[in-house]
Coordinates of C-alpha atoms in Angstrom, one line a residue:
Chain A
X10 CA -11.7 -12.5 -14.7
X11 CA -12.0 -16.3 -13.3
X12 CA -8.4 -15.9 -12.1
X13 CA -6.9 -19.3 -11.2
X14 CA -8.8 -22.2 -12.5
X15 CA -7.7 -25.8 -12.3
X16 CA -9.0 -29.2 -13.8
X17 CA -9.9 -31.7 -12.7
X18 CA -11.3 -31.1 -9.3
X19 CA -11.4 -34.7 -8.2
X20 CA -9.2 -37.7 -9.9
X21 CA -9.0 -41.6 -8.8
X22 CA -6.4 -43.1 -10.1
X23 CA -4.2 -46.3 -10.0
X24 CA -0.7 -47.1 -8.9
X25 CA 1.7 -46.8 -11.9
X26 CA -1.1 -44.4 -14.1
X27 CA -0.3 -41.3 -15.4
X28 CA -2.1 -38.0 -15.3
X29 CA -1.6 -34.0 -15.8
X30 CA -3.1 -31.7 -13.6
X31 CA -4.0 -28.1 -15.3
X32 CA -3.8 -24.9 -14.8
X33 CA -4.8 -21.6 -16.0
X34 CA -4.4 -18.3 -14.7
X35 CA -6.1 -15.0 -16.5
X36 CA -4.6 -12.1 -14.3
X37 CA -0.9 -12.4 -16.8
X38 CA 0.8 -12.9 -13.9
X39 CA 4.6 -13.7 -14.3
X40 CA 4.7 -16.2 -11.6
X41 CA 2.9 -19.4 -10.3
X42 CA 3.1 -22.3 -8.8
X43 CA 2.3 -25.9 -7.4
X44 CA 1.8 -27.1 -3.7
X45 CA 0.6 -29.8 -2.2
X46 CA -1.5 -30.5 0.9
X47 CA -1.5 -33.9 3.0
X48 CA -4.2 -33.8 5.6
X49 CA -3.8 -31.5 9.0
X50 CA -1.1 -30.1 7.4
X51 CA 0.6 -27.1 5.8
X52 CA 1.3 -26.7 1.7
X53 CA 4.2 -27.6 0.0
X54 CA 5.9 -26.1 -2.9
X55 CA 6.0 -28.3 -5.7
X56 CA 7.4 -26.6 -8.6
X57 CA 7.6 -23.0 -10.0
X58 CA 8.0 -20.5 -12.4
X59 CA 9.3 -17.3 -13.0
X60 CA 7.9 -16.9 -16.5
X61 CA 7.3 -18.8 -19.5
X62 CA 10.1 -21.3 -20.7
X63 CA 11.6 -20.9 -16.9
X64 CA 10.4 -23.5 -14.6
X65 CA 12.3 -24.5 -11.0
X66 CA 12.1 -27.3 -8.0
X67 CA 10.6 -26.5 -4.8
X68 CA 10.4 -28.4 -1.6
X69 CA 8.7 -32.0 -2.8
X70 CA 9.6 -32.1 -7.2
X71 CA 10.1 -35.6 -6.8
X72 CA 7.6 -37.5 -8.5
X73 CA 6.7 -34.5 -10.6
X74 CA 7.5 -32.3 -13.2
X75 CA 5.9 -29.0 -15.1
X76 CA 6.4 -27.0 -18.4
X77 CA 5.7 -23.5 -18.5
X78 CA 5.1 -23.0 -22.8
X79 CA 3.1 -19.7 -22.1
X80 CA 2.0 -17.0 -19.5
X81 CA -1.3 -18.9 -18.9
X82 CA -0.8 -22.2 -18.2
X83 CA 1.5 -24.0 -16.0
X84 CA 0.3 -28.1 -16.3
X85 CA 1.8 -30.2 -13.4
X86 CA 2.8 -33.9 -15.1
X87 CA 2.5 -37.2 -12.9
X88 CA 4.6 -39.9 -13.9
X89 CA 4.0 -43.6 -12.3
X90 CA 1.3 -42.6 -9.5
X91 CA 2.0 -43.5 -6.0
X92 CA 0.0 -43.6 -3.0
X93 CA 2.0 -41.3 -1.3
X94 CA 1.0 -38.5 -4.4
X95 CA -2.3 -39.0 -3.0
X96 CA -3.3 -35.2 -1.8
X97 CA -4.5 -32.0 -2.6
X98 CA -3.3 -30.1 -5.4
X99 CA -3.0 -26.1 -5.6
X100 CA -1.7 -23.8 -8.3
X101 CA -1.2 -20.4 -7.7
X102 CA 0.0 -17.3 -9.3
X103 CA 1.5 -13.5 -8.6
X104 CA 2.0 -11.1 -10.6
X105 CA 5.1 -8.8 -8.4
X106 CA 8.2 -10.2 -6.7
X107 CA 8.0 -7.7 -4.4
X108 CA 4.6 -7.6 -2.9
X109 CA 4.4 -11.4 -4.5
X110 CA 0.4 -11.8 -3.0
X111 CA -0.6 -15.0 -4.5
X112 CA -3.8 -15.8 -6.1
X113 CA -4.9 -19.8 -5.9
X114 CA -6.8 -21.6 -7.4
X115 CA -9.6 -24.3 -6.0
X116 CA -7.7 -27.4 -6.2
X117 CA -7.8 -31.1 -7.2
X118 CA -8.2 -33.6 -5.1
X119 CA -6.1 -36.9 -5.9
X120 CA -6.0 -39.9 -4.5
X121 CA -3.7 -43.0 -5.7
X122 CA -4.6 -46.4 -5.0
Chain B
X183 CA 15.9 -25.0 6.3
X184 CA 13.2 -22.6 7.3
X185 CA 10.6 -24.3 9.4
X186 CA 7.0 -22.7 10.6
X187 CA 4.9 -23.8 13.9
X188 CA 1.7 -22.3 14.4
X189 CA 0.2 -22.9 18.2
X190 CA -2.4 -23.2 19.1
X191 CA -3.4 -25.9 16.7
X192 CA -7.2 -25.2 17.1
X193 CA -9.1 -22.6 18.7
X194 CA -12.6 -22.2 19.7
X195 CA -14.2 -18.9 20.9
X196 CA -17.1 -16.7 21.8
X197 CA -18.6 -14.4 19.2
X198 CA -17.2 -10.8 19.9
X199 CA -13.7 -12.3 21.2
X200 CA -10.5 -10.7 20.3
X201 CA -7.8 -13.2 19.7
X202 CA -4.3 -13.3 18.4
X203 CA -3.0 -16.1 16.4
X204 CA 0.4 -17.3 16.4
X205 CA 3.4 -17.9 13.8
X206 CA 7.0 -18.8 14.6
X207 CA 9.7 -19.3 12.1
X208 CA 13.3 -20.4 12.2
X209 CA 14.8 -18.6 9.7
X210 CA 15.2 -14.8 10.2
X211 CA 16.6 -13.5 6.7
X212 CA 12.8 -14.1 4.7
X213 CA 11.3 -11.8 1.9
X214 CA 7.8 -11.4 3.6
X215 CA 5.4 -13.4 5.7
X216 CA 2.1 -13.7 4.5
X217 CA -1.5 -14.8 6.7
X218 CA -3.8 -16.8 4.3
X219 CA -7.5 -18.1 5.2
X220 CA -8.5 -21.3 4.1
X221 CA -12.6 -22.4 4.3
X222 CA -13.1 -25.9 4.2
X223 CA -12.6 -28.1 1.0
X224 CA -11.2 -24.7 -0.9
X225 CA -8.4 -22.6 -1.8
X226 CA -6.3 -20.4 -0.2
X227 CA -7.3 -16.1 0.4
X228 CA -4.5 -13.9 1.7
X229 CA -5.4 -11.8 4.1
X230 CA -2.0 -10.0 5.0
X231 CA 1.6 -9.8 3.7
X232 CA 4.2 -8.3 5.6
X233 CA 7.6 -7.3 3.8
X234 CA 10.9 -8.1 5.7
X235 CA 11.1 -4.1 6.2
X236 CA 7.7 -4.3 7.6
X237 CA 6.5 -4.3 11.8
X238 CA 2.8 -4.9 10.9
X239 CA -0.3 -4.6 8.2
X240 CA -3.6 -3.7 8.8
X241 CA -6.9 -4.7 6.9
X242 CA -10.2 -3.9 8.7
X243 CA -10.0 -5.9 11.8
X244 CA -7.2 -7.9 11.0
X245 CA -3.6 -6.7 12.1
X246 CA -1.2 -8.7 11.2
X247 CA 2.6 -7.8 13.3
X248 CA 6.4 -9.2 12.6
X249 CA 9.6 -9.4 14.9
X250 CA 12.0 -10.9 12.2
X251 CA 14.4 -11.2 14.8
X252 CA 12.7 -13.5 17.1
X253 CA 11.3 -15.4 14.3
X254 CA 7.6 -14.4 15.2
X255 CA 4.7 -13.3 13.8
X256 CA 1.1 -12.4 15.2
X257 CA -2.8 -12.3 13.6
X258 CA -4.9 -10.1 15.7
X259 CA -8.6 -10.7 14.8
X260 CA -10.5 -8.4 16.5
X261 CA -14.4 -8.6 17.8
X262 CA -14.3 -11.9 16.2
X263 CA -17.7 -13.1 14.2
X264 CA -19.3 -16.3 13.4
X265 CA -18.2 -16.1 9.5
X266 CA -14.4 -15.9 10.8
X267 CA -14.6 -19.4 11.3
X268 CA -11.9 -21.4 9.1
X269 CA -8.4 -22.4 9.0
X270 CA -6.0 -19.7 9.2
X271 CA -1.7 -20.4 7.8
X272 CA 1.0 -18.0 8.1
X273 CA 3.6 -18.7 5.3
X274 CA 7.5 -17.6 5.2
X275 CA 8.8 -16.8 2.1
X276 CA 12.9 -17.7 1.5
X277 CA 13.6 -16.6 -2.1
X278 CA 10.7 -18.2 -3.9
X279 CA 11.0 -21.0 -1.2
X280 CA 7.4 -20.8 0.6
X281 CA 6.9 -22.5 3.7
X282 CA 3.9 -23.1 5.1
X283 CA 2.7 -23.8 9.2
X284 CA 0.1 -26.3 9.6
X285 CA -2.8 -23.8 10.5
X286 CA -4.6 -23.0 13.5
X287 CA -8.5 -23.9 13.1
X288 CA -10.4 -21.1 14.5
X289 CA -14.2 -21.7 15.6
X290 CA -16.1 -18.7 16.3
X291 CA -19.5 -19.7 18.3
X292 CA -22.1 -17.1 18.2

């Protein structure tokens, strides 16, 4: 199993582009989600999912947005880039509310200029 | 709002050290409290989850504890090695509402 992967892992781009961020998760896990990760800092929930076709805001959505069309995949959408979206990207997934250990993947690394 | 401090910020110790790593949180009424390793430049690895009806979890020599009532929660590393080197977050989960401490950077000389 590769588990969590996501693509790209590095991505320049330019104030006002678009871009979406994928990932793929193997394990059929029900759940997963998007943080990010400024520098020195802790992660920040982004946006999740319970399953596919149900998608919710975390902490930071703004800026953002996901779709959730099957188990697998769970692409993160950036509309308008910003230098303040530049960061570091993780997806993760679990597979049981209750003991909810999450798998992530290796990340992308954006930066906005 | 649920908010997580982990102090110290950085660490630095001997090979063979035992050392305890520490996680407050302000909100008492979470699902679980999960310890996650991160290595440089990579992803996150849990190492420990505790349920809300949980005092502590043990994997090899990690033990992880939680005091849900004084918002705290402790990693124990014991006889501490060389490879243990990396950052180390506790997160706090609220109803699918993760929140994440900084990290405390842990050096391990030999």
């Amino acid at each position: 199993n590769a588990g969590v992967t996501q693509t790209p892992k590095f991505r320049i781009l330019k104030i006002g582009q678009s871009m979406t961020l994928q990932c793929t998760q193997d394990m059929n896990h029900n759940y997963m989600y998007w943080y990010r990760q400024d520098p020195g800092m802790g992660l920040k929930l982004i946006y999740y999912s319970v399953g596919a076709g149900i998608t919710d805001k975390g902490e930071v959505p703004n800026g953002y947005n996901v779709s959730r069309s099957t188990t697998e995949d769970f692409p993160l959408r950036l509309e308008l880039a910003a230098p303040s979206q530049t960061s570091v990207y993780f997806c993760a997934s679990s597979d049981d509310r209750s003991s909810y250990e999450q798998y992530f993947g290796p990340g992308t690394r954006l930066t906005v200029t | 709002k649920q908010e997580v401090t982990q102090i110290p910020a950085a660490l630095s110790v001997p090979e063979g050290e035992n050392l305890v790593l520490n996680c407050s949180f302000t909100d008492s009424a979470i699902y679980n409290l999960q310890w996650f390793r991160q290595d440089p430049g990579k992803g996150l690895t849990s190492l420990l989850l505790i349920q809300s009806s949980q005092r502590e979890q043990t994997s090899g020599r990690l033990n992880a504890s939680l005091d849900k009532s004084s918002g705290r929660s402790t990693l124990y590393i014991a006889a501490s090695q060389p490879g243990d080197s990396a950052t180390y977050l506790c997160a706090a989960d609220n109803n699918n509402d993760m929140r994440f401490g900084a990290g405390t950077r842990l050096t391990v000389k030999p």
